[in-house]
XYZ file of C-alpha atoms in Angstrom:
369
model
C 16.470 -77.178 -26.245
C 18.181 -80.547 -26.217
C 15.179 -82.727 -27.082
C 12.110 -82.423 -29.280
C 8.963 -84.512 -29.556
C 6.663 -85.090 -32.511
C 3.079 -83.866 -32.250
C 0.151 -84.864 -34.487
C -2.492 -82.414 -35.800
C -4.872 -83.542 -33.026
C -2.343 -82.529 -30.353
C -1.215 -85.999 -29.283
C 2.446 -86.957 -29.009
C 3.886 -89.626 -31.277
C 4.998 -92.803 -29.498
C 7.360 -95.601 -30.439
C 5.417 -98.292 -32.325
C 6.996 -101.109 -30.302
C 7.524 -99.784 -26.785
C 4.694 -97.257 -26.708
C 7.096 -94.729 -25.186
C 6.902 -91.086 -26.259
C 9.375 -90.304 -29.067
C 12.103 -87.893 -27.879
C 14.733 -86.769 -30.392
C 18.096 -85.437 -29.158
C 19.470 -82.503 -31.126
C 22.727 -84.333 -31.894
C 20.766 -86.872 -33.941
C 20.708 -84.489 -36.926
C 23.328 -82.486 -38.780
C 21.154 -80.066 -40.751
C 17.588 -78.815 -40.937
C 17.177 -80.817 -44.142
C 18.045 -84.007 -42.214
C 15.391 -83.233 -39.612
C 12.702 -82.483 -42.197
C 13.546 -85.651 -44.150
C 13.220 -87.684 -40.952
C 9.761 -86.218 -40.267
C 8.645 -86.975 -43.820
C 9.854 -90.572 -43.522
C 7.801 -91.026 -40.335
C 4.724 -89.657 -42.102
C 5.198 -92.114 -44.977
C 5.840 -95.119 -42.738
C 2.834 -94.473 -40.509
C 0.490 -92.982 -43.073
C 0.204 -89.688 -41.201
C 0.188 -86.062 -42.319
C 0.913 -82.754 -40.630
C 3.456 -84.003 -38.083
C 5.549 -81.321 -36.378
C 8.482 -81.145 -33.987
C 7.425 -79.683 -30.647
C 8.639 -78.800 -27.151
C 9.849 -81.658 -24.960
C 8.318 -80.426 -21.676
C 5.130 -81.796 -20.109
C 2.005 -81.024 -22.148
C 3.543 -78.184 -24.164
C 3.067 -78.532 -27.929
C 4.851 -75.317 -28.992
C 6.371 -75.942 -32.417
C 10.178 -76.031 -32.696
C 12.665 -76.405 -35.531
C 16.191 -77.799 -35.682
C 19.172 -75.430 -35.636
C 22.472 -76.988 -36.623
C 25.800 -76.807 -34.820
C 27.862 -73.715 -35.599
C 31.624 -73.557 -35.156
C 33.465 -70.278 -35.450
C 37.067 -69.322 -34.991
C 39.320 -66.318 -35.442
C 42.979 -66.599 -34.500
C 43.191 -68.190 -31.060
C 39.608 -67.380 -30.144
C 36.690 -69.651 -30.806
C 33.016 -69.597 -30.052
C 30.126 -71.602 -31.365
C 26.733 -73.125 -30.715
C 25.750 -76.728 -30.274
C 22.984 -78.245 -32.344
C 19.687 -77.385 -30.707
C 15.915 -77.143 -31.070
C 14.539 -73.600 -31.353
C 10.993 -72.328 -30.784
C 9.165 -70.884 -33.752
C 7.445 -68.510 -31.320
C 8.134 -68.276 -27.590
C 4.530 -67.213 -26.929
C 3.270 -70.631 -28.041
C 4.681 -72.316 -24.916
C 2.383 -73.090 -22.024
C 2.633 -70.991 -18.851
C 5.897 -71.507 -16.937
C 7.225 -73.954 -19.536
C 11.017 -74.243 -18.988
C 11.702 -74.808 -22.688
C 12.364 -71.161 -23.665
C 14.887 -70.667 -20.866
C 17.148 -73.409 -22.238
C 18.534 -71.029 -24.844
C 17.482 -67.518 -23.955
C 18.756 -65.709 -27.046
C 16.703 -67.909 -29.358
C 13.478 -66.914 -27.625
C 13.239 -63.171 -28.004
C 9.554 -62.281 -27.549
C 7.583 -60.952 -30.492
C 3.934 -60.500 -31.414
C 3.675 -63.804 -33.260
C 1.077 -62.531 -35.723
C 0.036 -64.604 -38.725
C 1.812 -63.350 -41.846
C -1.435 -61.909 -43.235
C -2.101 -59.912 -40.059
C 1.521 -58.744 -39.850
C 1.404 -57.536 -43.464
C -1.922 -55.756 -42.992
C -0.968 -54.028 -39.722
C 0.650 -50.753 -40.798
C 3.055 -50.402 -37.850
C 4.115 -54.054 -37.551
C 7.719 -54.843 -38.486
C 8.221 -58.159 -40.276
C 11.383 -60.174 -39.617
C 12.361 -63.011 -41.966
C 14.936 -65.165 -40.193
C 16.965 -67.201 -42.688
C 17.596 -70.436 -40.813
C 19.307 -72.124 -43.742
C 22.774 -72.859 -45.049
C 23.961 -69.886 -47.075
C 27.686 -70.273 -46.570
C 28.061 -67.073 -44.610
C 29.853 -66.695 -41.271
C 29.679 -63.314 -39.594
C 33.156 -62.429 -38.392
C 31.692 -59.052 -37.506
C 29.440 -60.416 -34.756
C 30.595 -63.887 -33.791
C 32.323 -62.888 -30.537
C 29.735 -60.479 -29.231
C 27.596 -61.475 -26.259
C 24.622 -59.929 -28.004
C 24.454 -59.859 -31.773
C 23.163 -56.984 -33.847
C 19.849 -58.648 -34.709
C 19.206 -59.749 -31.103
C 19.636 -56.222 -29.798
C 17.488 -54.844 -32.631
C 14.659 -57.267 -31.849
C 14.842 -56.800 -28.068
C 14.400 -53.053 -28.577
C 11.227 -53.731 -30.607
C 9.604 -56.734 -28.927
C 6.157 -55.100 -28.890
C 5.861 -54.297 -32.590
C 7.478 -57.013 -34.666
C 6.666 -60.548 -35.749
C 9.351 -63.043 -36.700
C 9.025 -65.728 -39.386
C 11.682 -68.460 -39.680
C 12.477 -69.491 -43.246
C 14.231 -72.849 -43.471
C 14.017 -73.309 -47.255
C 13.912 -71.115 -50.352
C 10.291 -72.234 -50.750
C 9.464 -70.915 -47.257
C 11.122 -67.611 -48.070
C 9.396 -67.260 -51.456
C 5.963 -68.111 -50.048
C 6.363 -65.689 -47.140
C 7.489 -62.864 -49.418
C 4.602 -63.625 -51.749
C 2.141 -63.317 -48.838
C 3.690 -60.033 -47.737
C 3.107 -58.573 -51.209
C -0.420 -59.945 -51.514
C -1.641 -58.819 -48.094
C 0.385 -55.649 -47.495
C 1.855 -54.489 -50.803
C 4.673 -51.969 -50.991
C 4.037 -50.672 -47.471
C 4.582 -54.133 -45.955
C 7.730 -54.701 -48.012
C 9.165 -51.471 -46.613
C 8.568 -52.858 -43.103
C 10.335 -56.160 -43.832
C 13.818 -57.042 -42.559
C 16.167 -59.970 -43.122
C 18.227 -61.526 -40.342
C 20.984 -64.095 -40.749
C 24.173 -64.924 -38.817
C 23.620 -62.142 -36.284
C 23.105 -59.371 -38.860
C 19.845 -57.621 -39.734
C 19.240 -55.491 -42.846
C 16.141 -54.041 -44.571
C 14.671 -56.106 -47.391
C 15.483 -53.245 -49.780
C 19.199 -53.816 -49.040
C 18.861 -57.591 -49.315
C 17.353 -57.818 -52.780
C 19.413 -57.299 -55.944
C 17.154 -55.982 -58.661
C 17.640 -56.827 -62.284
C 19.922 -53.916 -63.185
C 23.585 -52.940 -63.148
C 23.337 -50.312 -60.408
C 22.347 -52.897 -57.791
C 25.310 -55.064 -58.823
C 27.735 -52.188 -58.304
C 26.132 -51.362 -54.949
C 27.193 -54.823 -53.777
C 30.818 -53.896 -54.423
C 30.676 -50.238 -53.377
C 28.483 -50.755 -50.314
C 25.553 -48.704 -49.089
C 23.894 -48.122 -45.680
C 23.149 -51.377 -43.886
C 24.967 -53.559 -46.394
C 28.758 -53.320 -46.515
C 30.373 -53.628 -49.924
C 32.943 -56.195 -50.922
C 35.877 -53.924 -51.815
C 39.299 -55.477 -52.389
C 40.794 -57.729 -49.723
C 43.219 -55.019 -48.566
C 40.357 -52.548 -48.198
C 38.202 -55.212 -46.526
C 40.899 -55.853 -43.897
C 41.324 -52.144 -43.264
C 37.597 -51.590 -42.823
C 36.753 -54.705 -40.828
C 40.030 -55.756 -39.140
C 39.600 -59.386 -40.177
C 41.420 -61.833 -42.400
C 39.492 -63.960 -44.837
C 39.820 -67.752 -44.734
C 38.500 -67.973 -48.295
C 41.830 -67.609 -50.078
C 42.017 -64.870 -52.709
C 38.265 -64.186 -52.598
C 36.222 -61.767 -50.507
C 32.655 -62.816 -49.666
C 29.662 -60.657 -48.778
C 26.350 -61.006 -46.970
C 23.832 -63.267 -48.780
C 21.372 -61.631 -51.156
C 18.279 -62.472 -53.185
C 19.049 -61.985 -56.866
C 17.204 -62.642 -60.121
C 19.776 -64.359 -62.304
C 19.475 -64.511 -66.082
C 21.972 -66.439 -68.186
C 23.509 -64.622 -71.138
C 23.768 -66.324 -74.499
C 27.521 -66.574 -73.881
C 26.656 -68.417 -70.683
C 29.737 -70.677 -70.530
C 32.480 -68.157 -71.149
C 35.112 -67.261 -70.058
C 35.716 -70.683 -68.543
C 33.581 -72.812 -70.886
C 32.405 -74.630 -67.776
C 28.746 -75.772 -67.710
C 28.836 -75.342 -63.907
C 29.611 -71.631 -64.238
C 27.002 -69.444 -65.870
C 27.546 -65.880 -67.088
C 24.744 -63.370 -66.631
C 23.765 -60.301 -68.623
C 26.305 -57.535 -69.180
C 25.448 -54.117 -67.720
C 27.033 -50.783 -68.619
C 26.841 -48.001 -66.038
C 28.101 -44.445 -66.530
C 28.888 -42.787 -63.232
C 31.399 -40.205 -61.947
C 32.441 -39.454 -65.549
C 33.600 -43.018 -66.121
C 32.099 -46.121 -67.617
C 31.746 -49.260 -65.537
C 30.808 -52.649 -66.943
C 29.638 -55.533 -64.779
C 28.037 -58.941 -65.078
C 27.144 -61.918 -62.873
C 28.632 -65.371 -62.805
C 26.651 -68.096 -61.039
C 28.623 -70.997 -59.539
C 26.581 -74.220 -59.750
C 29.266 -76.667 -58.587
C 27.294 -77.615 -55.446
C 24.089 -78.317 -57.332
C 22.815 -80.747 -59.909
C 22.068 -77.894 -62.307
C 24.068 -76.876 -65.385
C 24.149 -73.624 -67.345
C 21.405 -74.669 -69.779
C 18.925 -74.967 -66.905
C 18.987 -71.174 -66.556
C 18.514 -70.246 -70.185
C 16.498 -68.323 -71.209
C 14.204 -67.610 -68.219
C 16.670 -67.587 -65.328
C 15.471 -67.808 -61.745
C 15.503 -66.321 -58.245
C 18.549 -67.294 -56.224
C 19.547 -67.007 -52.552
C 23.336 -66.771 -52.638
C 26.292 -64.852 -51.326
C 28.333 -62.619 -53.676
C 32.106 -62.770 -53.867
C 34.900 -61.128 -55.827
C 38.583 -61.795 -56.360
C 40.851 -59.698 -54.157
C 42.441 -58.154 -57.266
C 39.090 -57.314 -58.851
C 39.136 -54.501 -61.436
C 36.698 -51.968 -59.978
C 35.735 -50.638 -63.426
C 34.978 -54.075 -64.878
C 33.827 -56.127 -61.884
C 32.425 -59.621 -62.090
C 30.014 -60.387 -59.255
C 30.265 -64.113 -58.556
C 27.409 -65.892 -56.761
C 28.076 -68.887 -54.519
C 25.216 -71.383 -54.155
C 25.245 -73.773 -51.193
C 22.690 -76.120 -52.781
C 19.920 -76.255 -55.353
C 17.357 -75.825 -52.563
C 18.406 -72.144 -52.614
C 17.269 -71.722 -56.219
C 13.742 -71.087 -57.492
C 13.588 -71.487 -61.271
C 9.871 -70.680 -61.314
C 9.575 -67.691 -58.968
C 6.142 -66.316 -58.215
C 4.660 -63.306 -59.969
C 5.267 -61.268 -56.805
C 8.951 -62.194 -56.456
C 9.662 -61.476 -60.114
C 7.837 -58.170 -59.837
C 10.111 -57.056 -56.997
C 13.384 -58.174 -58.540
C 12.726 -56.857 -62.028
C 12.330 -53.225 -60.993
C 13.987 -50.851 -63.466
C 15.462 -53.957 -65.055
C 17.142 -54.705 -68.313
C 16.510 -57.955 -70.151
C 13.445 -58.768 -68.108
C 12.233 -62.284 -68.983
C 9.744 -62.282 -71.860
C 7.059 -63.758 -69.629
C 7.294 -60.682 -67.385
C 6.233 -57.294 -68.849
C 7.982 -54.138 -67.644
C 4.815 -52.661 -66.171
C 5.039 -55.257 -63.390
C 7.722 -53.119 -61.728
C 7.363 -52.717 -57.945
C 9.851 -50.239 -56.492
C 10.855 -50.419 -52.838
């Protein structure tokens, strides 16, 4: 959708204060979702209004939409991308015969559109959390396909899933909290994450507070490819990384805790070491720990000690990584992807079978997926 309007809580469309003409915002006006949200907040402050939303630009339709930024992708001599656009939160909200959904068909896959409470309570309803945020991940696996993995998955299940866009870490945390509160473990097992054309179960997306989950990121498991070394990555995926000597993986939700030696080995306050884990497997000992890269945030290492926080980030390793002593690095795109005061429910999920669980969180909180 090229244009969006602004609708008030009473259903009227916002007009220009001078000309009286209906406000219509072209998609190229913004660069990111954060820009669009900041613009809406500035309008609310200037006019003393609350609850403004972006909506469809056609006739009397007030279906809510959100901004989706431009995406550019390239591999060798081939390129494919997507212009900046406005995307419906739920196609079923549009009025009958509204042309808005047809402007970008793939963004309007039908779903049940249940409220999060109803979706969590309904035992056969699949819950899709669509991460519409900058996580620094580009899917070379799916970028040239006419139909991505998550689109096909959703089209095959249009009658028993509800989709919830998450445009900030706060959105994601609140939605996950509601899923736990209203549906418990059963609802969590029905929850999936979609981002950059890929869809995986929530159980593969979260990294619990233990060493085994860290090693699974490197070794891979069903639904979530591991990182491997660059040579192995090329052999498995037939792609070349543009990230230099590093190999990046699909974003994850991880509970990060800073170790007391949080600056080493680089003595850089923008790089934080996590706890050290020792795993004995296949008659060999493996030692791993996290390192959180804060260079794109205003945070420093001390901000994560001693209680840590929940982080949406993508893992990466050096191509020459020692598989017996791997360091899982975490790349943060911005501090909006960090929650230093995660909810009881989020902490409960991530601290399953954990070591060094924060003192404010007793072990009996464990919730296994």
